[in-house]
CSV table of C-alpha atoms and ligand atoms in Angstrom, one decimal:
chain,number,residue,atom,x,y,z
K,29,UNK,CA,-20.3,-30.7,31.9
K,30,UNK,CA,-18.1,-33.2,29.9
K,31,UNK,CA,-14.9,-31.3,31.0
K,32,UNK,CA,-16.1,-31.7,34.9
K,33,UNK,CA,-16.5,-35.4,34.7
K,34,UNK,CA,-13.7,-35.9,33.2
K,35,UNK,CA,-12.0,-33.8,35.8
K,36,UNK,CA,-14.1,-35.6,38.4
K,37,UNK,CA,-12.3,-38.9,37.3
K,38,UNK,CA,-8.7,-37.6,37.1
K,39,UNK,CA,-9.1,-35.7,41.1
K,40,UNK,CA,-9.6,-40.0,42.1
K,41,UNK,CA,-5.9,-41.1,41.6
K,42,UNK,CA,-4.8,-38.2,44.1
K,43,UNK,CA,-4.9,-38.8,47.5
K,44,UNK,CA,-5.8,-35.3,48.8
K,45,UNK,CA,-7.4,-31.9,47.9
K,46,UNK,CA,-5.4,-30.0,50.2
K,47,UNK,CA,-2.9,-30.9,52.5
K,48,UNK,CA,-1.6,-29.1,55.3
K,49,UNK,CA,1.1,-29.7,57.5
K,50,UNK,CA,2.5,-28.6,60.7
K,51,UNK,CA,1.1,-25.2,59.9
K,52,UNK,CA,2.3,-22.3,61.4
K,53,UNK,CA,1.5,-18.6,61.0
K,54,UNK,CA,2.3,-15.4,63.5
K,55,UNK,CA,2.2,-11.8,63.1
K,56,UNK,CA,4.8,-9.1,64.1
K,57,UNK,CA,3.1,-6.0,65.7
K,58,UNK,CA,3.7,-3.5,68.0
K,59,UNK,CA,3.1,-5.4,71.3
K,60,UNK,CA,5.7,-8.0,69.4
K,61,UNK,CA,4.8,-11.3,67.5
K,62,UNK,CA,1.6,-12.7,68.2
K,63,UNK,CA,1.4,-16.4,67.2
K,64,UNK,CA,-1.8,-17.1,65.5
K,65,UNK,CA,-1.6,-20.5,64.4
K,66,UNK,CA,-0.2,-22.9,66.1
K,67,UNK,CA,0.7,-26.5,64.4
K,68,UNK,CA,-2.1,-27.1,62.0
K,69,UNK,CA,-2.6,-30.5,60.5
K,70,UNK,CA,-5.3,-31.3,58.1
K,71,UNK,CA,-6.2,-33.0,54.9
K,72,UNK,CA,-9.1,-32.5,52.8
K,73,UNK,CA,-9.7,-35.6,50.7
K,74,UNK,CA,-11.0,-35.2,46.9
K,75,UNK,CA,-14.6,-34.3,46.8
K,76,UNK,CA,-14.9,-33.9,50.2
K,77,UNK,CA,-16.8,-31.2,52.3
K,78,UNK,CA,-15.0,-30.2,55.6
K,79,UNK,CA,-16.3,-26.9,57.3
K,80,UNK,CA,-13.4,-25.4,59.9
K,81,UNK,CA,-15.3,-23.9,62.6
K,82,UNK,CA,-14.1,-21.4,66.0
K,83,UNK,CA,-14.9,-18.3,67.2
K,84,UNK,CA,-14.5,-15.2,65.7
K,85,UNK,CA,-10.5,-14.7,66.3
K,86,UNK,CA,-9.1,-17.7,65.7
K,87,UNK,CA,-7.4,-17.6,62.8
K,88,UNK,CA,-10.2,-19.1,60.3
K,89,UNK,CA,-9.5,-16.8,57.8
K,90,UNK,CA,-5.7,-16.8,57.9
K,91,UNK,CA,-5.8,-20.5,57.6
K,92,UNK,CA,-7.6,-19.9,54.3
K,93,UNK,CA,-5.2,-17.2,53.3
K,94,UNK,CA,-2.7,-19.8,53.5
K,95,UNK,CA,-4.0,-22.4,51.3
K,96,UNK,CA,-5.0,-19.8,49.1
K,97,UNK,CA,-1.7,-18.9,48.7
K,98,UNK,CA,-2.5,-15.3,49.2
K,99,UNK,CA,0.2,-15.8,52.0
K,100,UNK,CA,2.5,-17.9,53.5
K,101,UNK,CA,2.6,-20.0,56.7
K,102,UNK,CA,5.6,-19.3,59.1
K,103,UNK,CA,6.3,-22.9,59.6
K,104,UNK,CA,5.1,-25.8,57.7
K,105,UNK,CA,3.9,-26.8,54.4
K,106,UNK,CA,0.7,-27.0,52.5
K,107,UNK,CA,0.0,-28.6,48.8
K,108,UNK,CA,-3.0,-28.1,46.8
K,109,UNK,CA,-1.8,-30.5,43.9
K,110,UNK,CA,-5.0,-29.5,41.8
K,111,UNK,CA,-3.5,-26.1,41.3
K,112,UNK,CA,-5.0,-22.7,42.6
K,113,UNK,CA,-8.0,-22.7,44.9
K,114,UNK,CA,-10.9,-21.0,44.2
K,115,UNK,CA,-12.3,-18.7,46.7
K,116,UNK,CA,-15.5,-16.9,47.8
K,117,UNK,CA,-15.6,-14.7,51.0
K,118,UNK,CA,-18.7,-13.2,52.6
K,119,UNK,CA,-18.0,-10.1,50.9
K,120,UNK,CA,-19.0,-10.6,46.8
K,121,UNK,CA,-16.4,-8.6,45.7
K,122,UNK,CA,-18.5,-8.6,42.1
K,123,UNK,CA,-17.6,-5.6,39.8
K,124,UNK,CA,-20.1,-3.0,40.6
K,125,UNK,CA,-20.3,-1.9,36.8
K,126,UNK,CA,-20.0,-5.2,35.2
K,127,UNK,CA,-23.1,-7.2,34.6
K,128,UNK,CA,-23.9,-10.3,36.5
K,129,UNK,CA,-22.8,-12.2,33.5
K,130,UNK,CA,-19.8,-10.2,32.9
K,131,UNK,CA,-18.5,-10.6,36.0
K,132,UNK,CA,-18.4,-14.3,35.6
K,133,UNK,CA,-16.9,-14.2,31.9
K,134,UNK,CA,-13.8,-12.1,33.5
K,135,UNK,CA,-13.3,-15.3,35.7
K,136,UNK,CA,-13.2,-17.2,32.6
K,137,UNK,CA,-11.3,-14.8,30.6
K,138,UNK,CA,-8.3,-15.5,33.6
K,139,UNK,CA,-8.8,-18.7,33.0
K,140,UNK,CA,-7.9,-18.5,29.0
K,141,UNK,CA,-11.2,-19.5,28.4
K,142,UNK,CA,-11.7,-18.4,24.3
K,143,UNK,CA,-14.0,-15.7,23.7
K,144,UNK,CA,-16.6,-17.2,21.6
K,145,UNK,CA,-16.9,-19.8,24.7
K,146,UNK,CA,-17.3,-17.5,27.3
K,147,UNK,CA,-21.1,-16.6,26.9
K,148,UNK,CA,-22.4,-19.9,26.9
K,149,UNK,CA,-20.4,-21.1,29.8
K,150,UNK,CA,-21.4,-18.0,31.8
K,151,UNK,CA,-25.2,-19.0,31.0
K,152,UNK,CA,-24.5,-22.5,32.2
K,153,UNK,CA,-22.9,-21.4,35.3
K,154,UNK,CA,-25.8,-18.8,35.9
K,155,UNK,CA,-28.0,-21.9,35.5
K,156,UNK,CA,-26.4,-23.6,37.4
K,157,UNK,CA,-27.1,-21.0,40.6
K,158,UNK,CA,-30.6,-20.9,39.3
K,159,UNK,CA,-29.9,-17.2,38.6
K,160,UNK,CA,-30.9,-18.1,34.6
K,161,UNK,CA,-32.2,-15.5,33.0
K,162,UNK,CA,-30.2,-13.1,35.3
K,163,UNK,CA,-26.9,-12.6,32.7
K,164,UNK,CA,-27.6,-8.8,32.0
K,165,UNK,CA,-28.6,-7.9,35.9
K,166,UNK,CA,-25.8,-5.5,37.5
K,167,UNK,CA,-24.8,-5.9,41.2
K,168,UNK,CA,-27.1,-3.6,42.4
K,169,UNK,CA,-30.3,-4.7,41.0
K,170,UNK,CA,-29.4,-8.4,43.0
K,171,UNK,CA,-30.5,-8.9,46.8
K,172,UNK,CA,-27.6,-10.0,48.6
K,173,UNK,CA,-28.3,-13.4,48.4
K,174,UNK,CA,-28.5,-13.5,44.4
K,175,UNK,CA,-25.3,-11.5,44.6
K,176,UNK,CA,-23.3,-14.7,46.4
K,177,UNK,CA,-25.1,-17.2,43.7
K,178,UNK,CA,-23.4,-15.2,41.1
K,179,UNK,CA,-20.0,-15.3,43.6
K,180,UNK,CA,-20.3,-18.4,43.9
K,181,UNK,CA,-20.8,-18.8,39.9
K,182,UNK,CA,-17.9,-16.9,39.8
K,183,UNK,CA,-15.7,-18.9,42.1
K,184,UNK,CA,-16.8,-21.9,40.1
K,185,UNK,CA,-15.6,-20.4,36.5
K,186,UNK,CA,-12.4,-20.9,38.0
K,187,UNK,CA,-12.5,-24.3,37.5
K,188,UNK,CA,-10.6,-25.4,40.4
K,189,UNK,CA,-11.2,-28.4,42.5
K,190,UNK,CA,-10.4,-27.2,45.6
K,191,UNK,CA,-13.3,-24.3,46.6
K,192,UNK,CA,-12.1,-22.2,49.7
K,193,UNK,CA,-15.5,-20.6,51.2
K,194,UNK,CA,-14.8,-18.1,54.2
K,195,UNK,CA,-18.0,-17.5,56.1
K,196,UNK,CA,-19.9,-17.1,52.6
K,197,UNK,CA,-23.8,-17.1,54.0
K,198,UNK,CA,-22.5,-15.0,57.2
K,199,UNK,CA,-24.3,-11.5,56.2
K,200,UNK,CA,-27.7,-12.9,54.8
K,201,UNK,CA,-30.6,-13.7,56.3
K,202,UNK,CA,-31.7,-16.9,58.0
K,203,UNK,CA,-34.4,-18.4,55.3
K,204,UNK,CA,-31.8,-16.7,52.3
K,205,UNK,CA,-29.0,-18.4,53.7
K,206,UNK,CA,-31.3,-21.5,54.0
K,207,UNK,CA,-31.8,-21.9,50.5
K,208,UNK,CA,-28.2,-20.9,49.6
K,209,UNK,CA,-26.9,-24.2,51.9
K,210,UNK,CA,-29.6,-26.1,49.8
K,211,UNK,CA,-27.8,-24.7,46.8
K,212,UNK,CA,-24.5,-25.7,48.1
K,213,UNK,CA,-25.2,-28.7,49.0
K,214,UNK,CA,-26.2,-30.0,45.3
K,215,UNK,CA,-23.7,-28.6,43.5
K,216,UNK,CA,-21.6,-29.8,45.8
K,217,UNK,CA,-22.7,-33.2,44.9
K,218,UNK,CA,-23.0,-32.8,41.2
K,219,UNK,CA,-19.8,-31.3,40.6
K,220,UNK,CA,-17.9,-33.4,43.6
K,221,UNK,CA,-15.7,-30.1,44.2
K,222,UNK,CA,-13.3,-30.0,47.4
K,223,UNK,CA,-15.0,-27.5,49.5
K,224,UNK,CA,-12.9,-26.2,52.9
K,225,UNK,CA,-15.9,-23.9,54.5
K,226,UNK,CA,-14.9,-21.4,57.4
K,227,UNK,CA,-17.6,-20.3,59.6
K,228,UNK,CA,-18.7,-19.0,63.3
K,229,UNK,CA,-22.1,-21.0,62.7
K,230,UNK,CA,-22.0,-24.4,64.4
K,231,UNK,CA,-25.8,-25.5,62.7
K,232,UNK,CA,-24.1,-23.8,59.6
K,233,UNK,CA,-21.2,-26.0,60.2
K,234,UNK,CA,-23.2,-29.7,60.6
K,235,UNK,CA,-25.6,-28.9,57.8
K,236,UNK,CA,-23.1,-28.4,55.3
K,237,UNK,CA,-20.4,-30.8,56.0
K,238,UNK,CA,-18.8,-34.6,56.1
K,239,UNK,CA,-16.6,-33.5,58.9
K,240,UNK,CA,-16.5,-30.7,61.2
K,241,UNK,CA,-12.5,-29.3,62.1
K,242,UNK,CA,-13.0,-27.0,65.5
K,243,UNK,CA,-10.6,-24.8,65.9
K,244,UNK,CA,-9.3,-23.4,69.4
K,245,UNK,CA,-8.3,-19.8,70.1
K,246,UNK,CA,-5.3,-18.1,70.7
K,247,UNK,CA,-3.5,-20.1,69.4
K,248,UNK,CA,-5.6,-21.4,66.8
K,249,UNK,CA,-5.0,-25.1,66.8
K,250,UNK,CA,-7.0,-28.2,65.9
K,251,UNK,CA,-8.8,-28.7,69.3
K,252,UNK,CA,-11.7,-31.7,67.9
K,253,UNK,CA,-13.2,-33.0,64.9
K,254,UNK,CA,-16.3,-34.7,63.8
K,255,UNK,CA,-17.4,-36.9,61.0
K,256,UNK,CA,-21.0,-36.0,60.0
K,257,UNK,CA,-22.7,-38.8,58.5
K,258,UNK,CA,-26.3,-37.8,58.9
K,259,UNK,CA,-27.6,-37.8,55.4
K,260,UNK,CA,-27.5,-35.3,52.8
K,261,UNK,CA,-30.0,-33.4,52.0
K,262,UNK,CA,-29.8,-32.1,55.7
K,263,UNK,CA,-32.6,-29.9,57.0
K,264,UNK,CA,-30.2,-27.4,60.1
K,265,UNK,CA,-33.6,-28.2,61.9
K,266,UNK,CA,-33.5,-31.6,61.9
K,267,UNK,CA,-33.2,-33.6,65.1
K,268,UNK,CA,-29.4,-35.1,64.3
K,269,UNK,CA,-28.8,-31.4,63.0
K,270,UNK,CA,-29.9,-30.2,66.4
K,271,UNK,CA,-28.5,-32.5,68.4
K,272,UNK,CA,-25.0,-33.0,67.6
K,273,UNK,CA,-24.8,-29.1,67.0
K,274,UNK,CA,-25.1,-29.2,71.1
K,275,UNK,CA,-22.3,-31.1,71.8
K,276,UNK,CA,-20.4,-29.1,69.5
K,277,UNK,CA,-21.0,-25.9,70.6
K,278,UNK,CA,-20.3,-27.6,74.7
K,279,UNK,CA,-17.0,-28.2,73.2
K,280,UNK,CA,-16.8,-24.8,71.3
K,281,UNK,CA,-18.0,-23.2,74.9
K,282,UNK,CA,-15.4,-25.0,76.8
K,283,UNK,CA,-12.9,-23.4,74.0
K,284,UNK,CA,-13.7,-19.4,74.5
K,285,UNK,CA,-14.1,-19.8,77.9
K,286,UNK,CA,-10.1,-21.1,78.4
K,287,UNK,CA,-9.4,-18.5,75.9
K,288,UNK,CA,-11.7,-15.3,77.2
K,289,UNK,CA,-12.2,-12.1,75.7
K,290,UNK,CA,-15.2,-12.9,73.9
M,13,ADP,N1,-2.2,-9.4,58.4
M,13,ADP,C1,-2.3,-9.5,59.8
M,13,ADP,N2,-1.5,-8.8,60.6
M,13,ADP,C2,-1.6,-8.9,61.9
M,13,ADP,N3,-2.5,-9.7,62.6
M,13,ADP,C3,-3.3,-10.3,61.8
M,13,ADP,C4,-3.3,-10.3,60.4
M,13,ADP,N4,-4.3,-11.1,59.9
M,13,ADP,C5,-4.9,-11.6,61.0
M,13,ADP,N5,-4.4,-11.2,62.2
M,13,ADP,C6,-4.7,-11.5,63.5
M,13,ADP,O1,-4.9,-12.9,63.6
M,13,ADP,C7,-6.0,-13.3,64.4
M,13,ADP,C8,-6.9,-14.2,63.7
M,13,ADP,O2,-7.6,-13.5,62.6
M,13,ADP,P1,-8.5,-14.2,61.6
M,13,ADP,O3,-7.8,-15.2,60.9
M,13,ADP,O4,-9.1,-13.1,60.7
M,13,ADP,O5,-9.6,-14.8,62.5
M,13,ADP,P2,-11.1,-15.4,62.1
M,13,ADP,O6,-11.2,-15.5,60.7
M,13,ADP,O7,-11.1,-16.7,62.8
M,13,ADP,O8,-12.1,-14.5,62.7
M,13,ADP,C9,-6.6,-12.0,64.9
M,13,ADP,O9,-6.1,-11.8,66.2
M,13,ADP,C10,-6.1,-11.0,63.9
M,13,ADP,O10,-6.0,-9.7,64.5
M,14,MG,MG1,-12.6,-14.6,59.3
């Protein structure tokens, strides 16, 4: 925990988690080059939560590709000064045949992590999900939603401060995926991580963030944005929740309906 605070300390004297600037990204196929993304400007600032919402389409996930650095924009620029994101998708992507624990360890083993160090920081990460006690499960003894706590343990051996989550919670169930934004939410705040958070889900997108990006479709570009200061812990029943989630999804209606085909 020392090694995070510290961490916490040294993210303060830069200005920004992520940068991206006059983004650009299109895709050559056969009915010629389709432009996906369309001018993309955005900052995430150091510890905070943004959640980058649009309809299924937009270019969510190739936005997130791009900071990733798993590929490059076709215009523009983006910086993530902290070094390499880490990421979690909606798929776990865990190693079927490693154990629970195992499967975090190899995160930390990338990471040059020494051996002898490894165990004990898998157990605290493990803890940390409140999957304690789960270091020796394999993947397929988990339920799906204690399969994206160990992800997300995973994401976080990295050790990045920049966390890139693309529609994480999508497959699980309501009350699972409840708990999990819960989860979130707190470790969010006690590890003051960078989080950029794709999703489809306009509650999912209030509950979980400081400031709510909505994309448009074809081309994906920044159509709105809203700062969410209703405080944390948020209920995605409660009133504010509710309420502002309306208006969101007004604007997010107005969006697919210029753009059709959904
Ligand atoms: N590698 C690729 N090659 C060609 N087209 C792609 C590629 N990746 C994404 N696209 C297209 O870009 C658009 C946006 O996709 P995506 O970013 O996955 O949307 P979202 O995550 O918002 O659902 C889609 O029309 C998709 O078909
Ligand atoms: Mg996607």
């Amino acid at each position: 925990m020392a090694t995070t605070l510290a961490k916490a300390e040294d993210r303060i004297a830069v200005t920004h988690a992520a940068r991206i600037e006059h983004v650009s990204k299109s895709f050559g196929g056969p009915a010629g080059r389709q432009l996906v993304l369309d001018d993309i400007s955005l900052d995430v600032a150091p510890g905070e939560f943004v959640t980058l919402l649009g309809a299924s389409g937009c270019g969510k996930s190739t936005l997130l590709n791009l900071v990733a650095g798993l590929d490059r924009p076709s215009a523009g620029s983006i910086e993530t000064p902290g070094g390499r994101p880490a990421l979690m998708f909606q798929e776990h992507a865990l190693f079927p045949w490693l154990t629970a624990g195992k499967n975090i360890e190899l995160a930390l083993r990338l990471r040059g992590v020494p051996k002898a160090e490894r165990r004990p920081e898998a157990e605290r990460l493990l803890e940390l999900v409140r999957l304690g006690g789960s270091y020796r499960k394999r993947v397929h003894e988990l339920s799906g939603g204690m399969r994206q706590r160990v992800a997300l343990a995973r994401a976080l051996a990295q050790d990045s401060d920049l966390l890139l989550m693309d529609e994480p919670f999508a497959a699980l169930d309501a009350i699972t995926r409840d708990v999990l934004h819960d989860e979130l939410t707190r470790i969010w705040r006690e590890t003051r991580l960078s989080v950029l958070f794709v999703t489809h889900n306009v509650r999912e997108a209030v509950r979980l963030a400081e400031r709510v990006v909505l994309l448009s479709s074809r081309p994906g570009r920044i159509a709105r944005e809203w700062t969410i200061d209703i405080p944390q812990p948020r209920r995605i029943e409660d009133a504010a929740v509710a309420e502002l989630s309306v208006e969101i999804t007004e604007e997010l209606r107005g969006e697919i309906r210029r753009h059709g085909q959904h």
